[in-house]
Structures are given as structure tokens and as C-alpha cells.
Tab-separated table of C-alpha atoms in Angstrom:
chain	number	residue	atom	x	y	z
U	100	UNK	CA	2.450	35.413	12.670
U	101	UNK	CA	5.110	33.025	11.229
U	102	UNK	CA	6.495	34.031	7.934
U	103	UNK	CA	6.126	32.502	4.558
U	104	UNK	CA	9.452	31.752	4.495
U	105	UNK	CA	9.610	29.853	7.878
U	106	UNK	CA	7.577	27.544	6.116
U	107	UNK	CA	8.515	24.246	5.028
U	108	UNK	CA	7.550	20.852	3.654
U	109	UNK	CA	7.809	17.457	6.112
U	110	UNK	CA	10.299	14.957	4.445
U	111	UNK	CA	11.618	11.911	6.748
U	112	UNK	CA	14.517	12.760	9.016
U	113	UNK	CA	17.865	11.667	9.183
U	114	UNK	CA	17.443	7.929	10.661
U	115	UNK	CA	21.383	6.378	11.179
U	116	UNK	CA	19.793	3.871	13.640
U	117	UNK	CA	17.338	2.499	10.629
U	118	UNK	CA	19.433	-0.999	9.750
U	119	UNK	CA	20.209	-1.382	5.907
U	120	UNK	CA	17.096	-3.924	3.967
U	121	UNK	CA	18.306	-7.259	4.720
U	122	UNK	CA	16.618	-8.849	1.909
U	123	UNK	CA	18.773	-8.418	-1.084
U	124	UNK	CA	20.996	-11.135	-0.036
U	125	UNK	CA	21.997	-13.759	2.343
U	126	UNK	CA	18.825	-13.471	4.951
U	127	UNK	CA	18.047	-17.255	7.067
U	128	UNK	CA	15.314	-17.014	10.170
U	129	UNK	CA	12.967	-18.881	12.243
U	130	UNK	CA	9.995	-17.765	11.271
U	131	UNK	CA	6.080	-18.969	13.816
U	132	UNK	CA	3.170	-19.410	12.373
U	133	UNK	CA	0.665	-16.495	13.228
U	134	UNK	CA	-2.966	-15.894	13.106
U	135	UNK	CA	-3.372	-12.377	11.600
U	136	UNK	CA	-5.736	-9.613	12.543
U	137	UNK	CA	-9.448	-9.535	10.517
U	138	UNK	CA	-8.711	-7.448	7.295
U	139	UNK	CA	-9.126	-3.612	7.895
U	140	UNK	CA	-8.273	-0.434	6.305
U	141	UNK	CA	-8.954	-0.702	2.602
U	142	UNK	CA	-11.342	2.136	2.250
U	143	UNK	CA	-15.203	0.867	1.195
U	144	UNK	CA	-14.329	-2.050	1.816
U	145	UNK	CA	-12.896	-2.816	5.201
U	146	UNK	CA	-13.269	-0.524	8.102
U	147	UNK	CA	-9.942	1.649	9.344
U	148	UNK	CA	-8.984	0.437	13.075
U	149	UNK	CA	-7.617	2.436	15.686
U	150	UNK	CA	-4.233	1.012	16.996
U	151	UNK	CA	-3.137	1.339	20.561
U	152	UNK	CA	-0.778	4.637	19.163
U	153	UNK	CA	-0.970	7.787	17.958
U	154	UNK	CA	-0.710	7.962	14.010
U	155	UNK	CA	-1.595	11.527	13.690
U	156	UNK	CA	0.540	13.760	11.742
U	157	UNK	CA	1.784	15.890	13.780
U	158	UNK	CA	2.787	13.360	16.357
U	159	UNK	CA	4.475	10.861	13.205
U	160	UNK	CA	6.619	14.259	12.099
U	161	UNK	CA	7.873	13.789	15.565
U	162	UNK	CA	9.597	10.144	15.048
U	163	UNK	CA	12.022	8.250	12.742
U	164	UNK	CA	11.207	5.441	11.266
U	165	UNK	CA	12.838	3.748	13.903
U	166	UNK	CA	11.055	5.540	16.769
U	167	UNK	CA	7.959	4.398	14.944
U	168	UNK	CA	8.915	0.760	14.943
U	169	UNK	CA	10.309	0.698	18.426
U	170	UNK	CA	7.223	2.128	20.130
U	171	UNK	CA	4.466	0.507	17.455
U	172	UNK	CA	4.680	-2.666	17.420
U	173	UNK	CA	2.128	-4.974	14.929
U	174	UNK	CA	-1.070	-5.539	15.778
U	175	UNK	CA	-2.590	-8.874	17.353
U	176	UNK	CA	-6.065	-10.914	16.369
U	177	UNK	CA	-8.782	-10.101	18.069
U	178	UNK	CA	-10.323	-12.898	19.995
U	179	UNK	CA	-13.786	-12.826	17.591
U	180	UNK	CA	-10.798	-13.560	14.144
U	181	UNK	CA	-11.917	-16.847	12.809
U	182	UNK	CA	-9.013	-18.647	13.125
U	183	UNK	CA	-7.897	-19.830	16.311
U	184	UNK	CA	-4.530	-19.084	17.647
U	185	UNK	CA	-3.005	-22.663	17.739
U	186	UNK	CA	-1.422	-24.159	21.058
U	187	UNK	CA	1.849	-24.824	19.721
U	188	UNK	CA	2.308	-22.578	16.734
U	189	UNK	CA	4.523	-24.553	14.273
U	190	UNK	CA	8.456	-23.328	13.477
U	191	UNK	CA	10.277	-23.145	10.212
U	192	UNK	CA	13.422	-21.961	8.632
U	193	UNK	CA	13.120	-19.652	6.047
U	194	UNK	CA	16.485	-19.159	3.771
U	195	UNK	CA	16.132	-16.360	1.194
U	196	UNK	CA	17.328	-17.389	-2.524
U	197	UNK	CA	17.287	-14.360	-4.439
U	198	UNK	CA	14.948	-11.630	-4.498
U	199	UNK	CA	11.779	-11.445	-6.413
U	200	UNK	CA	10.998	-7.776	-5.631
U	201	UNK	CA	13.085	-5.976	-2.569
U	202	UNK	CA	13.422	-2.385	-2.600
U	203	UNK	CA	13.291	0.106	0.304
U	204	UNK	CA	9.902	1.659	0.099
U	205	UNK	CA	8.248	-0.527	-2.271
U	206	UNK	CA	5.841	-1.686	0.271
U	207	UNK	CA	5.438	-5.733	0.898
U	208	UNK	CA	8.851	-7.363	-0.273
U	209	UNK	CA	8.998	-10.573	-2.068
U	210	UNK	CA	11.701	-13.232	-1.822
U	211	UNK	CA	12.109	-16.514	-3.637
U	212	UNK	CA	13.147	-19.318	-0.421
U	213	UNK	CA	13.650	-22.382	1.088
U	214	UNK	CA	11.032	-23.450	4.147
U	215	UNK	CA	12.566	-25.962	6.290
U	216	UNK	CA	9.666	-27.210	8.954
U	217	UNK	CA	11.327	-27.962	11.983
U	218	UNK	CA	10.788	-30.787	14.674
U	219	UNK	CA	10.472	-32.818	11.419
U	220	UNK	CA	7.529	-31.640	10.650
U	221	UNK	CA	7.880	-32.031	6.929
U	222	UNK	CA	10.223	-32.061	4.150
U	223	UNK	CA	12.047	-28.173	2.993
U	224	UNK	CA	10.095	-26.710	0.064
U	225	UNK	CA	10.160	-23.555	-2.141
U	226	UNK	CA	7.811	-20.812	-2.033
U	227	UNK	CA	7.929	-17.464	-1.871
U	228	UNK	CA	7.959	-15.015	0.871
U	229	UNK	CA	5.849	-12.044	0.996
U	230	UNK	CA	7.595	-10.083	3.808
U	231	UNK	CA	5.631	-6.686	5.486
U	232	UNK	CA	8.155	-5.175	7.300
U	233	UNK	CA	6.776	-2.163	7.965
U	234	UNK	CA	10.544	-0.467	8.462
U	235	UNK	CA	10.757	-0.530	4.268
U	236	UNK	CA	7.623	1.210	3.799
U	237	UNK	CA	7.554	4.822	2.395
U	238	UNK	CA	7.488	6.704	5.649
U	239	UNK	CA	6.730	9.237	3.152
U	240	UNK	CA	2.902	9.200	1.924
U	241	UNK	CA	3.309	8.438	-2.159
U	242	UNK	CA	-0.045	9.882	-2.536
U	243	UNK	CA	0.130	13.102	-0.761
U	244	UNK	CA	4.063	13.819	-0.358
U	245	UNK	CA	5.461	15.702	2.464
U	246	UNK	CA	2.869	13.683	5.365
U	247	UNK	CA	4.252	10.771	6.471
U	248	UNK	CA	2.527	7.463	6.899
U	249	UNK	CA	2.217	4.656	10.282
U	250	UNK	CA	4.348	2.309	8.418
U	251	UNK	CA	3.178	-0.471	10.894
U	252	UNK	CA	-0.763	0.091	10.776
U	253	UNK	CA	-0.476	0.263	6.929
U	254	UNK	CA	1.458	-2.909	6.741
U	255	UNK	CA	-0.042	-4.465	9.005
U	256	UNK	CA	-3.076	-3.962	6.948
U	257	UNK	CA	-1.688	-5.075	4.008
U	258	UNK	CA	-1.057	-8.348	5.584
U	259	UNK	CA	-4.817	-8.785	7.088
U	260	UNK	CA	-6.034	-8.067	3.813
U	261	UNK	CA	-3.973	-10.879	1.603
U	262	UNK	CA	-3.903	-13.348	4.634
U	263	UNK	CA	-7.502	-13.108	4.741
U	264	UNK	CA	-7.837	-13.700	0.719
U	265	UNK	CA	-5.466	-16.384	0.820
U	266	UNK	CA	-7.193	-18.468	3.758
U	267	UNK	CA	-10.324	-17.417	1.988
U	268	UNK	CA	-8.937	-19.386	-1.358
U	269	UNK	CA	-7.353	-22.630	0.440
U	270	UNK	CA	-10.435	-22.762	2.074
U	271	UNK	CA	-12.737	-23.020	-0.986
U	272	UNK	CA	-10.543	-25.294	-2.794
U	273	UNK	CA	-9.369	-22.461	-5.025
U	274	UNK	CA	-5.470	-22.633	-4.003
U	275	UNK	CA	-3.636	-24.475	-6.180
U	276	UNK	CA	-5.107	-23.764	-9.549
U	277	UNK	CA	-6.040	-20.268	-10.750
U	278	UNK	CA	-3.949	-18.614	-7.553
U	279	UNK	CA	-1.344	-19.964	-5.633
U	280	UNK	CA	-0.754	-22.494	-3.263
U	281	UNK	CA	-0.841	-20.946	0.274
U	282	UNK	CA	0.967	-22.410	3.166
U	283	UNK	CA	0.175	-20.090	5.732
U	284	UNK	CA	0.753	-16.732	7.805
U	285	UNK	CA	3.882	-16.482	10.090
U	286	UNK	CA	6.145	-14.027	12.149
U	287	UNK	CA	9.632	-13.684	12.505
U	288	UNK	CA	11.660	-11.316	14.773
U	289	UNK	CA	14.402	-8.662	13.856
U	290	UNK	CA	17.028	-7.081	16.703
U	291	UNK	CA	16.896	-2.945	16.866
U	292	UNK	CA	18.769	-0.693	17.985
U	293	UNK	CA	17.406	2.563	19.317
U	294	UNK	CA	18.867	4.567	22.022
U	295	UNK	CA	21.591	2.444	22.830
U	296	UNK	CA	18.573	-0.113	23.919
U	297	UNK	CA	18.529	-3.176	21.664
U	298	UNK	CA	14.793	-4.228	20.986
U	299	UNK	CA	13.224	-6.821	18.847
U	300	UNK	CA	10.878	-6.271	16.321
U	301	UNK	CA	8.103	-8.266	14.993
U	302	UNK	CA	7.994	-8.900	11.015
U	303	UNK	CA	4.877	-10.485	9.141
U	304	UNK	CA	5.265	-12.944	6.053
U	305	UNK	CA	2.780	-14.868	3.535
U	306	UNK	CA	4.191	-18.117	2.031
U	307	UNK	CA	2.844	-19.190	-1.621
U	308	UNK	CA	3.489	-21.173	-4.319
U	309	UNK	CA	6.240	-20.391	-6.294
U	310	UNK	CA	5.889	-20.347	-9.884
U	311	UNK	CA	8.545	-21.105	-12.318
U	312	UNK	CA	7.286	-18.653	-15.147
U	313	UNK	CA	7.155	-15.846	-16.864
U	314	UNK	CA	5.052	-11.955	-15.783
U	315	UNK	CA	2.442	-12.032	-18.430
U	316	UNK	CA	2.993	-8.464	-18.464
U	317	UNK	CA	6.501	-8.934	-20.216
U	318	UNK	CA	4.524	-10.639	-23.171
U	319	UNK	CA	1.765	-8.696	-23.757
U	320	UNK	CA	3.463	-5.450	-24.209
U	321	UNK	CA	6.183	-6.736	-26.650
U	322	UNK	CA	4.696	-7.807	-29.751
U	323	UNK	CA	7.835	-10.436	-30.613
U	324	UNK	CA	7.056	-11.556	-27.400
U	325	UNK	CA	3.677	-12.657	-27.722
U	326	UNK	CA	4.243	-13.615	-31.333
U	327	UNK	CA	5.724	-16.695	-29.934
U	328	UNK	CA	2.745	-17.878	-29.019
U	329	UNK	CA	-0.104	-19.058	-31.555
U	330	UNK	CA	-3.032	-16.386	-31.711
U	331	UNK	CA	-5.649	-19.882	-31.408
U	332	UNK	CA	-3.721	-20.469	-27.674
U	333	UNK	CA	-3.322	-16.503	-26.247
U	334	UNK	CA	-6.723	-16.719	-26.737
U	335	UNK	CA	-7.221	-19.808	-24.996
U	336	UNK	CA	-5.160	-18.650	-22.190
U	337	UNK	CA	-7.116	-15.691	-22.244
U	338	UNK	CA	-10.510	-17.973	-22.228
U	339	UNK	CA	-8.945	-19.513	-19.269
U	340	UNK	CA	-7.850	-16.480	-17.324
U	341	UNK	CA	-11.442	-14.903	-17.499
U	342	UNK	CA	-13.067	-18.446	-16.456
U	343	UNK	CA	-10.563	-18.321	-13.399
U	344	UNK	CA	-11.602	-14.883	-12.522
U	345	UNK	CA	-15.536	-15.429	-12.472
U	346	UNK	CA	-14.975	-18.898	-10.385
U	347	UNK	CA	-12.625	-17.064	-7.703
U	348	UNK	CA	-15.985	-14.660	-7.698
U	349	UNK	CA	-18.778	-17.275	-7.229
U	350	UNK	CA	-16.325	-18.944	-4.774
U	351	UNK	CA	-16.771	-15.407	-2.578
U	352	UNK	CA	-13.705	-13.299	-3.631
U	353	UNK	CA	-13.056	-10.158	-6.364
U	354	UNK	CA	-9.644	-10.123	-6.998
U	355	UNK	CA	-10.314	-5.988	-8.601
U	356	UNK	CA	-7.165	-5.792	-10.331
U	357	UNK	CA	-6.589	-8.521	-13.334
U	358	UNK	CA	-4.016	-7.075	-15.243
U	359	UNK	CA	-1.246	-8.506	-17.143
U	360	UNK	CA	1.135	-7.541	-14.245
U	361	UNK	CA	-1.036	-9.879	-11.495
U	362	UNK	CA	-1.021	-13.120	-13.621
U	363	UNK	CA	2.246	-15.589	-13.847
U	364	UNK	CA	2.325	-17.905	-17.216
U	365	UNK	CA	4.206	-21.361	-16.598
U	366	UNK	CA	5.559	-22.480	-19.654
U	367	UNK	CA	5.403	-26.018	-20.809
U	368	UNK	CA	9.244	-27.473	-20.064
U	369	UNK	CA	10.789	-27.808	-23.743
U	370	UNK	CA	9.252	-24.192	-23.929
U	371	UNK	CA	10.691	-22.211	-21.078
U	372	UNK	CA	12.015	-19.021	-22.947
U	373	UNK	CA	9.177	-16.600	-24.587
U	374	UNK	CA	11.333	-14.909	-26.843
U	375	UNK	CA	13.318	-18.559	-28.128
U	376	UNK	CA	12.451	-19.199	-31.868
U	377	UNK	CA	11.455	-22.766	-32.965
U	378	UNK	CA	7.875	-24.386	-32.202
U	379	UNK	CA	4.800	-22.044	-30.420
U	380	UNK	CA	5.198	-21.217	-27.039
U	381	UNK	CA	2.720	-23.005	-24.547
U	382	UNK	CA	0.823	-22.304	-21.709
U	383	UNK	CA	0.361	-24.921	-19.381
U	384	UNK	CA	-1.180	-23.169	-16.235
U	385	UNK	CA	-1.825	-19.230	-15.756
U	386	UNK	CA	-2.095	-18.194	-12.229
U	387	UNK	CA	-3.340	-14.853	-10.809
U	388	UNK	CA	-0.478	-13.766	-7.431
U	389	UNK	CA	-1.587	-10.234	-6.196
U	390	UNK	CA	-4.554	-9.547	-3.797
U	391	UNK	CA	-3.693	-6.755	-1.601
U	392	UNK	CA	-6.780	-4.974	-2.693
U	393	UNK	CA	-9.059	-7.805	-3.041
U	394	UNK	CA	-12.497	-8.249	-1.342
U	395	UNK	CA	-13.781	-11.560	0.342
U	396	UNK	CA	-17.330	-11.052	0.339
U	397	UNK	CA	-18.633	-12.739	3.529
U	398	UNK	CA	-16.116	-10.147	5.541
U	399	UNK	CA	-17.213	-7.249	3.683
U	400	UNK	CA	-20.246	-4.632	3.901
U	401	UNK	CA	-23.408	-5.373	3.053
U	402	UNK	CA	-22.724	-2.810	-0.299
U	403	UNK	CA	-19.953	-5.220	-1.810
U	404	UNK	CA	-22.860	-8.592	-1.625
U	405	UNK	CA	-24.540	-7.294	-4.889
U	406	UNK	CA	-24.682	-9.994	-6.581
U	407	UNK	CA	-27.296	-13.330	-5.813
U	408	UNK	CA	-25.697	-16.082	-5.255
U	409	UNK	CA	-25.817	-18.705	-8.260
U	410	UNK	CA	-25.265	-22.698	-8.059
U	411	UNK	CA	-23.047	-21.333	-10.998
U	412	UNK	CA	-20.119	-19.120	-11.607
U	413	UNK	CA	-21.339	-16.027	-14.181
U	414	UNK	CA	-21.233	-16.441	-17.667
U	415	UNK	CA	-17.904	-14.431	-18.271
U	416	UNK	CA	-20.085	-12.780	-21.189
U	417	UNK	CA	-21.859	-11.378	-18.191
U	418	UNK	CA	-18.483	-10.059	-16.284
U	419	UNK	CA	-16.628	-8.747	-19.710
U	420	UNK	CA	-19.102	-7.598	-21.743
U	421	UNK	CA	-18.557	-4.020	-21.292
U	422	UNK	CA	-15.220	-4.391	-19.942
U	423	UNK	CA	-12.351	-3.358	-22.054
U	424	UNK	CA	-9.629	-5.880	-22.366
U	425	UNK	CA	-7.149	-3.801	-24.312
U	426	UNK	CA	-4.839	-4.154	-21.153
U	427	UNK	CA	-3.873	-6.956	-22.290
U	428	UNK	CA	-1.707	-5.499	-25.102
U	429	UNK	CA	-0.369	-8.017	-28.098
U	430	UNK	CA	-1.930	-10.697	-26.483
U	431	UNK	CA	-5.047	-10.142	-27.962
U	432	UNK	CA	-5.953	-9.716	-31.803
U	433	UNK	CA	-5.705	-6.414	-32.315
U	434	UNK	CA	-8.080	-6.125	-34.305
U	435	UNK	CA	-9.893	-5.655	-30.681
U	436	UNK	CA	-7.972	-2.482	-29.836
U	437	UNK	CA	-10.917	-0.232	-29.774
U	438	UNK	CA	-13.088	-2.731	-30.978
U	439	UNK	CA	-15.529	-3.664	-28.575
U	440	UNK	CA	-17.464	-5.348	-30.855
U	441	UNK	CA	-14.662	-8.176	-31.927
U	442	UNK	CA	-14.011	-8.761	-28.276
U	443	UNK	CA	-18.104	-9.361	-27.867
U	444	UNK	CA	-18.280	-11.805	-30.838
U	445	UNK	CA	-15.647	-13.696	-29.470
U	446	UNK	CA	-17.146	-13.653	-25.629
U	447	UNK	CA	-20.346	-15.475	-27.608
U	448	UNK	CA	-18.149	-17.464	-29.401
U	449	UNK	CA	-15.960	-18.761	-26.675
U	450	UNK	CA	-18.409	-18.517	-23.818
U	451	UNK	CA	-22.092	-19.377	-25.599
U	452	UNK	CA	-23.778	-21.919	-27.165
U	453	UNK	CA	-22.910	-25.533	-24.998
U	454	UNK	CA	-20.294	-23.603	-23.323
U	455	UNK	CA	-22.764	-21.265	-21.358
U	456	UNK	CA	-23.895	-24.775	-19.706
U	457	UNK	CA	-20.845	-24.401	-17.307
U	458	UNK	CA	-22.490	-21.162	-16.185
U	459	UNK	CA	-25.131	-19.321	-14.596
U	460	UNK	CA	-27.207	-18.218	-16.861
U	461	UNK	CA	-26.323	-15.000	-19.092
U	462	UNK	CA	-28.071	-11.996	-17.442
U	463	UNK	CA	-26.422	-9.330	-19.608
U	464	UNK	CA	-28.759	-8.274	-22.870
U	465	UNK	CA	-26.454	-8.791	-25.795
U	466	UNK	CA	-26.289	-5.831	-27.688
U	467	UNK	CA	-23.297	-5.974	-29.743
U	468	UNK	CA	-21.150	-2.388	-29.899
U	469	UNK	CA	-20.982	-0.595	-33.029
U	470	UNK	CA	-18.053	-1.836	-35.038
């Protein structure tokens, strides 16, 4: 019998073959267009896969990160996946700018870049790149240290989950205006060395709109911050962000995360700079960018259609009624901060009387909170 003190905790090995994260600076590639796998492996929501490899933990305690990419490669559509795998995929140049968010381990990186379609198949154009290279995710599980993770099944999930959302979006008209432009799902390869064997690695990318504002996150939780803005308009904005949110739901998708952090503000041009004294700050368009957790109805279980269809989105009185919106910090009165009841009166304000007529009607019995 093995001794307590023979015991000890996994923790990634040593890995001098594992190249440094090319992202943080000068980074230019061909990238193909791809057609990603159906969306898997968010749990109730889209069913967990089993790849072609062993992602056990005893046999990923075995590997480096490395091994793991070398001998697990990405997975491949299926031939049911609803979009079809085009003849002649189309080729681009994608030339990094500056990083958005690149760290080792973060997960997903995202790049600000130039696309260049080649064979002149367009003019270059920004947008940025979200990059799943599964070789940067935590080969250490965040949620349960000391078991390590298949880095390639869990970004290649990642990516099936947003391409599908994003396709989802373009396809319903819904790119463009409350989330991003999309322009598609594409590949690039990466040399490895492992061995003494050079290999070449497959790397999957998103590219979206890229918006020339500000993290409404940084204004909410600052209160000079959002004091540049009138307290009429945040809660316009605010009006706006919750009519974007039920549309993007009667169009088929639920976003589940609208925070402050998900949702990019572009400024008006003479007011670029939040925190700059002079006239109000203005919104001109508020955009919601993250959907790695999101849920496109028509691929999802049975248990996530609960709600009947409606020739109109819901009411957002319906949606928000019970839900707290205290997340959003200084960007609401805060005279709502534990006030359900001001945040109600508003919702009827804002959302009733000839304004319900854009809506479904309200299904939610409007009892208002004690004050």
C-alpha cells in the first residue's frame, strides 16, 4: 500500500518543445475558410462527443501539451452539419495588429487584424480574430486543479459553439446591428516540433466586426465614468440593449450572459473618450461580442424550446421583470440598487403603453415589488 507521502498532485510537465504564443506581436498567415463541426459539449445544452482519442485522465497525465497537439488533431464536420463544405474553400491573409486579449491559458485569443482575400477576391478589411488554438489553453482544469484538460476537444468546442451562433445571427439578419458582423469560420496551419519530427498543426479562427469603442464594463463600474453620459441616454442605451437581447431571442438564440463585460459602446466621433469633460457622451450603437455559452434553439434539446413562438419579440417587461439589473453598476439610477420596484416602473414606462405594440403581448402579471 503506497504511502501518504508518495502521494502527489498532477500539475503540467515540463514542455521545452511547446513554441512561445505567437500572438502578442508580429503574426501574418494564410488562413481557409472551414466548415466547423455541429456545436457540442456545453453541458444541458449540447451533447459531449467522443473524439477519435483518448481524453481520459490518466492517459492526458501521460502527455505534454505538445504530445496532445501532435497526436489530437481538431475535429472535422460531420457530413449531416448544415453547411456544406465548399469546393474551393476561399484564402485570405490575416496580419495581426495588436492584441485585443492574448494570454497563455486564457482560452480563445483575440486579435485586432487586417484580412486580405486573395485571388482578388475582395478588398483587405479589419476585423477581429478569435483564434482557438488549443496549445494556449489551460492544460490545467481551472475548475478542478491538478486534472488536466483535452485542450483540443475543449477548443474545438468552443469554436462549434460561437461558429454555430454566429452563422445562426448572419443568417437571421441579426449580424450587423445588436452583434457583430460575421465573416466567416477559417483554419490556418502552425509548424511543430516534437521528437525531432516537424508536424503541422491545425488552428481554428472566427472573424467579426471590429468595433471602435469602448467595454461597457469600464463605464459602469466607475461612477466619473458613466457620469459623462446623461442619465435620460444610459437609460436609453439601456432601453436599447434589453430590446436587442429579446429580438436575438425571438430570432432563435439566448445569448445567457448580458453583462456589462459582453457589450461594446461605439461612441459618436467628436465623443470618442468616456472620461473627456465638455458636452455628454453619446452612444451611437451598443453591440453584444461574446457567445461561447450561448444556445441556438433549433440545435438544442427539446428542454431549451420553452417558449411558443410569437410573430413578436417578448415584451422586455416580460424578460426583466424579475431580473436584477444591478450588474450594470453606475449606469443605472441608483436609486435601483436594491430597488426592484424603480427598475419595474421604469420597464412600464419605457416598454408599455404604445411601446408594448412592438411586442408580443405582456404575459408576465405585473405585480410591482415592495419599495
Amino acid at each position: 500500500m503506497p504511502l501518504w507521502s508518495d502521494f502527489h498532485f498532477w500539475s503540467p510537465p515540463e514542455d521545452p518543445e511547446r513554441p512561445p504564443l505567437p500572438y502578442a506581436s508580429v503574426f501574418t498567415v494564410t488562413i481557409t475558410e472551414h466548415v466547423p463541426p455541429r456545436p457540442f459539449g456545453l453541458p444541458s445544452v449540447y451533447p459531449f462527443i467522443e473524439p477519435p482519442y483518448d481524453t481520459s485522465d490518466e492517459h492526458l497525465k501521460t502527455l505534454t501539451q505538445t504530445e496532445l497537439i501532435v497526436s489530437c488533431p481538431p475535429l472535422e464536420a460531420d457530413d449531416d452539419t448544415d453547411s456544406a463544405v465548399p469546393e474551393k474553400p476561399a484564402e485570405a491573409t490575416l496580419k495581426v495588429e495588436r492584441p485585443i486579449a492574448v494570454e497563455d491559458g486564457r482560452g480563445p485569443q483575440l486579435v485586432a487584424c487586417t484580412v486580405t482575400p486573395q485571388n482578388g477576391q475582395g478588398k483587405p478589411f479589419q476585423a477581429v480574430a478569435k483564434i482557438f488554438d488549443p496549445l494556449y489553453y489551460s492544460f490545467e482544469n481551472e475548475n478542478a486543479p491538478h486534472r488536466p484538460v483535452a485542450t483540443t476537444l475543449a477548443a474545438d468546442s468552443d469554436y462549434s459553439i460561437e461558429a454555430a451562433t454566429y452563422a445562426h445571427l448572419q443568417k437571421t439578419g441579426h449580424a450587423g446591428g445588436f452583434a457583430p458582423e460575421y465573416y466567416g469560420s477559417w483554419t490556418f496551419t502552425l509548424p511543430i516540433r516534437h521528437r525531432g519530427i516537424q508536424h503541422e498543426r491545425h488552428v481554428r479562427l472566427l472573424l467579426i466586426e471590429y468595433i471602435d469603442g469602448v467595454c461597457m464594463r469600464d463605464l459602469c463600474y466607475r461612477e466619473s465614468a458613466a457620469l459623462g453620459f446623461t442619465e435620460e441616454h444610459r437609460l436609453d442605451v439601456l432601453a436599447r440593449i434589453l430590446d436587442g437581447d429579446v429580438r436575438l431571442e425571438h430570432s432563435g438564440i439566448n445569448q445567457r450572459d448580458l453583462l456589462p463585460r459582453n457589450i461594446m459602446l461605439k461612441l459618436e466621433p467628436e465623443a470618442e473618450d468616456p472620461l473627456g469633460k465638455g458636452r455628454p457622451q453619446v452612444v451611437q450603437r451598443a453591440v453584444l461580442i461574446d457567445y461561447n455559452i450561448s444556445v441556438v434553439y433549433h440545435l438544442a434539446p427539446e428542454a431549451w424550446k420553452y417558449r411558443k413562438s410569437t410573430e413578436l419579440p417578448l415584451n422586455p417587461i416580460d424578460l426583466f421583470w424579475s431580473t436584477s439589473l444591478d450588474d450594470f453598476g453606475y449606469w443605472i439610477p441608483q436609486s435601483w440598487q436594491g430597488n426592484r420596484r424603480a427598475q419595474q416602473e421604469w420597464l412600464i414606462e419605457r416598454f408599455g403603453g404604445q411601446n408594448a405594440l412592438a411586442y408580443a403581448p405582456v404575459l408576465t402579471e405585473l405585480e410591482l415589488d415592495d419599495a
